[in-house]
Structures are given as C-alpha cells and as structure tokens.
C-alpha positions as a Python dict, from the first residue, in 0.01 Angstrom:
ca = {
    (1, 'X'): (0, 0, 0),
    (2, 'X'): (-85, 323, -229),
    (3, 'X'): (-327, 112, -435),
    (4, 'X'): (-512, -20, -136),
    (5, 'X'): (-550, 360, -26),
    (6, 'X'): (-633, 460, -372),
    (7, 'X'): (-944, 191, -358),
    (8, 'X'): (-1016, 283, 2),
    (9, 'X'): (-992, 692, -136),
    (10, 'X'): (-1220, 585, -436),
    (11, 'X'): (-1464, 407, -187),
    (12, 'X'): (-1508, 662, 51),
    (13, 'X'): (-1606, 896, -234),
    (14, 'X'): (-1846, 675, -394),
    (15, 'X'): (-1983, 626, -27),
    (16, 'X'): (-2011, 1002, -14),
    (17, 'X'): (-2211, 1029, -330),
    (18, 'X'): (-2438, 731, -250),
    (19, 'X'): (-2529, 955, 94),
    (20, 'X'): (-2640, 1268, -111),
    (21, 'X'): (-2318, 1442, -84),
    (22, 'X'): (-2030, 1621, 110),
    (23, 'X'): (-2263, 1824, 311),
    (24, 'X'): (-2588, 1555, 363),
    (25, 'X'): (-2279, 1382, 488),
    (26, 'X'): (-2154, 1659, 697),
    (27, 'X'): (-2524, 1669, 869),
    (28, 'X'): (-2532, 1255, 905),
    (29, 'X'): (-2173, 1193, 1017),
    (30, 'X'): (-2128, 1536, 1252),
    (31, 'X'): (-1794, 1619, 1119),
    (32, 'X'): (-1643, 1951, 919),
    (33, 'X'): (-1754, 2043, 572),
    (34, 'X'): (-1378, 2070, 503),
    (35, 'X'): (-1270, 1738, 698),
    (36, 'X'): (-1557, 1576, 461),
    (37, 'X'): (-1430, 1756, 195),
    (38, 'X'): (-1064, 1608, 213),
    (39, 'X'): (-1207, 1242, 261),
    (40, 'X'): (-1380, 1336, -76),
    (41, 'X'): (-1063, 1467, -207),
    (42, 'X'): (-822, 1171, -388),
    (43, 'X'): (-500, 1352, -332),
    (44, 'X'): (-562, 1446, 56),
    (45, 'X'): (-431, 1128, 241),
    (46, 'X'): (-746, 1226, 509),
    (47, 'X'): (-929, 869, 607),
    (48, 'X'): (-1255, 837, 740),
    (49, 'X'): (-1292, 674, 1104),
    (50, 'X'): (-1453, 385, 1149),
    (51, 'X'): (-1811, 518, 1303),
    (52, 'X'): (-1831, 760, 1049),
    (53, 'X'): (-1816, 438, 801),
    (54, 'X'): (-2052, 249, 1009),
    (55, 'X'): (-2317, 532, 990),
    (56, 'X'): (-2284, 627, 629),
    (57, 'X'): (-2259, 283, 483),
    (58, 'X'): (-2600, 245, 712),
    (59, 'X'): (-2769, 552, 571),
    (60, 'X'): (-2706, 457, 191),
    (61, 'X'): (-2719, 42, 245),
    (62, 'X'): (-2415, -43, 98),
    (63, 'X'): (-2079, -119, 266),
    (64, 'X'): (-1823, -14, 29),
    (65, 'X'): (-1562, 105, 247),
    (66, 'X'): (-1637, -209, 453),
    (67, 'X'): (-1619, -455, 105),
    (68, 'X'): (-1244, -299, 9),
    (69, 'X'): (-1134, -395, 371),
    (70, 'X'): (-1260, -737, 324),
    (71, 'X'): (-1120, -782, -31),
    (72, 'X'): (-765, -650, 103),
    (73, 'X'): (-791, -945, 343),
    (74, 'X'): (-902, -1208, 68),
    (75, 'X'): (-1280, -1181, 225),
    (76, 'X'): (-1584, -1092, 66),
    (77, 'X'): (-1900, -993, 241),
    (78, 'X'): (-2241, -1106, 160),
    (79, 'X'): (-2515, -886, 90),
    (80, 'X'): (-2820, -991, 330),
    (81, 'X'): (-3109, -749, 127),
    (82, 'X'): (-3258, -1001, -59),
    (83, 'X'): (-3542, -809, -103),
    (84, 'X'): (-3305, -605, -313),
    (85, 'X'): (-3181, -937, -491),
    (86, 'X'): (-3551, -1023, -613),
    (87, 'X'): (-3647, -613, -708),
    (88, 'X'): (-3340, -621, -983),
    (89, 'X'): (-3510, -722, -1297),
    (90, 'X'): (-3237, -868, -1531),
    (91, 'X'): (-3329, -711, -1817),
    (92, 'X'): (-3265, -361, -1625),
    (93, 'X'): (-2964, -488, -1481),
    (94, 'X'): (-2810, -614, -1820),
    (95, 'X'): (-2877, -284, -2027),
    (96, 'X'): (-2727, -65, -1685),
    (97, 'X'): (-2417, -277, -1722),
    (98, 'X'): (-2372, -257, -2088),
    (99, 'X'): (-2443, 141, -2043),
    (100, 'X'): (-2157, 141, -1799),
    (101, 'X'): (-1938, -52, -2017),
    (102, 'X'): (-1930, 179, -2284),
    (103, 'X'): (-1887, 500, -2027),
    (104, 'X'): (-1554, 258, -1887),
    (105, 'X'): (-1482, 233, -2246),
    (106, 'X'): (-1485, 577, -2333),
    (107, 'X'): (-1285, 704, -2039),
    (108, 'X'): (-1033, 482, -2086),
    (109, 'X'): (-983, 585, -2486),
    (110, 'X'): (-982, 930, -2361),
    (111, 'X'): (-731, 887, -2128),
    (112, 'X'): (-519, 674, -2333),
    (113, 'X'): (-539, 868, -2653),
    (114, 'X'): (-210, 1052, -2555),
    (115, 'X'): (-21, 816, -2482),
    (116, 'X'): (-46, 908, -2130),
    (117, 'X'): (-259, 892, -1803),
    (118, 'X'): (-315, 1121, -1588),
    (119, 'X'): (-368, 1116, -1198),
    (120, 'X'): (-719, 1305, -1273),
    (121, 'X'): (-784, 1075, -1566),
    (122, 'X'): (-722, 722, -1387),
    (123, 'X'): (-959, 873, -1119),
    (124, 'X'): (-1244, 912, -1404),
    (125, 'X'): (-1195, 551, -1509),
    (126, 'X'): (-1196, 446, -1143),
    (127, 'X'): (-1525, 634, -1110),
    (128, 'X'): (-1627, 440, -1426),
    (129, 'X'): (-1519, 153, -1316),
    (130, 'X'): (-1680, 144, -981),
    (131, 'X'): (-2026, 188, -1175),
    (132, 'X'): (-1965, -150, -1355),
    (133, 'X'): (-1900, -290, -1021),
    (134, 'X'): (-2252, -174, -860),
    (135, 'X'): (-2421, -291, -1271),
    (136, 'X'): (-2226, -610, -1189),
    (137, 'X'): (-2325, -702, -868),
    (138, 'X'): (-2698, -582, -959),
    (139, 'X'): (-2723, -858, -1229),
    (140, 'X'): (-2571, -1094, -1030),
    (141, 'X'): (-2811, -1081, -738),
    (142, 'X'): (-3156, -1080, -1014),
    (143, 'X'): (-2946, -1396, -1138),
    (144, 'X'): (-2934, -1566, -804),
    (145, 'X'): (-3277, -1432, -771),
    (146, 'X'): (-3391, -1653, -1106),
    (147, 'X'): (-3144, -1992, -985),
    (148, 'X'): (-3323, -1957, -619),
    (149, 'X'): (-3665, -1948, -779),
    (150, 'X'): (-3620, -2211, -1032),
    (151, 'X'): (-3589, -1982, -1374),
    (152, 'X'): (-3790, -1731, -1475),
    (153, 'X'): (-3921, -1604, -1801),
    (154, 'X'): (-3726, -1318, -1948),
    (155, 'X'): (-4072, -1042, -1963),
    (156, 'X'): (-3990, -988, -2346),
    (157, 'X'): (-4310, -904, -2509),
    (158, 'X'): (-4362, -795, -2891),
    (159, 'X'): (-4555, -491, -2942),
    (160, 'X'): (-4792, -429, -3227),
    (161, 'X'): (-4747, -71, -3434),
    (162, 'X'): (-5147, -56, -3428),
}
C-alpha cells in the first residue's frame, strides 16, 4: 500500500506542476493554498478528491492521477488526442528521452554515491523518472503515428558550411 500512495503522491504533484502550480491550482480547483499545498507535499498523507482530479487532469490534458489508478488495477488507459500523437516529431521525442535519461542517471548516482538513499533523494529520482515516462510515451505515440501512416522519412537533412 505505501508504494501505491507514494505513486499516487508523486502523481498528484506532477499533475500540480503540469496546471501551472500550487496556486493556478488553488484558483482552478477552489480549494486552500495550504490544502493544495499538502497534496503537493510527499510526506503529508493529504489526497486529492476525485473532482478536483477530474478538473485538473482536464485543464492540463493528461490523466496522471487517473493512469496510476488504472495501473494499480492492471488497466491502462488510452490516450484519445491523436492530434497530439501525429504533432510529436520522433526526432524531438528521441533526443527529450535521451535528455531525460541522463538527468535519471545522474540523480540516481547522486543519491547512491553514499551508500544511502534518502526519502528527499528517491523523491528526485521519482521526479526524474516520471519525465522519462512523459519522453516515453511521447515517442511512442510519433511511432504509432509513423506505423498508422505507413512509415515516414526521418527529416534528416545535411547542411552545407557555405
């Protein structure tokens, strides 16, 4: 059970973020700065309810909170913007995920350098980790994108130093 709330924790804060914030959220959701503020906050057990989930995960168009209840259950949930799907270039999508790779990397040989992690320090790599998720699903879609369409070319193009 603690490492379904510690997704669900880690979901609602990315789902804060993605809405501009603990007090754009504040304005969207019409709760308290500091009731916001504790479903921001990993070691406050605070949940959100479920309309405030419903309207958020509207505002920013993803449903993260939403995807870690389906997961828990052995679900997934399909993405319907397939406008999105065909936007993602692959080339785009590829260097964000290798970018995010490296941060994961990085926080993780930070954290283990001791010999030790830390509450605070698992929470960076979650953070970290939750980017490659997004840079994962992001090249996914512009790949389903390419199979749907029947291949693509790949837009690499030399350029000439005159």
């Amino acid at each position: 059970m603690d490492a379904f709330l510690y997704r669900i924790k880690a979901a609602q804060r990315d789902l804060i973020e993605r809405c501009g914030g603990i007090m754009r959220v504040v304005e969207k959701a019409g709760f308290s700065k500091s009731e916001v503020g504790r479903w921001n906050n990993s070691s406050e057990p605070d949940l959100m309810p479920i309309g405030a989930i419903a309207v958020l995960e509207r505002d920013c168009g993803q449903a993260l909170v939403t995807a870690v209840l389906a997961e828990t259950n052995g679900r997934r949930l399909s993405d319907p913007d397939e406008e999105r799907k065909a936007e993602v270039c692959v080339l785009n999508s590829h260097a964000e995920l290798m970018r995010q790779s490296a941060e994961l990397a990085h926080s993780i040989a930070v954290a283990i350098a001791d010999g030790q992690v830390s509450p605070s320090e698992a929470q960076t790599i979650d953070r970290a980790a939750s980017g490659i998720q997004k840079g994962l699903s992001d090249l996914r879609a512009s790949l389903a994108t390419i199979k749907a369409r029947g291949g693509a070319r790949a837009g690499l193009s030399l350029v000439s130093g005159d």
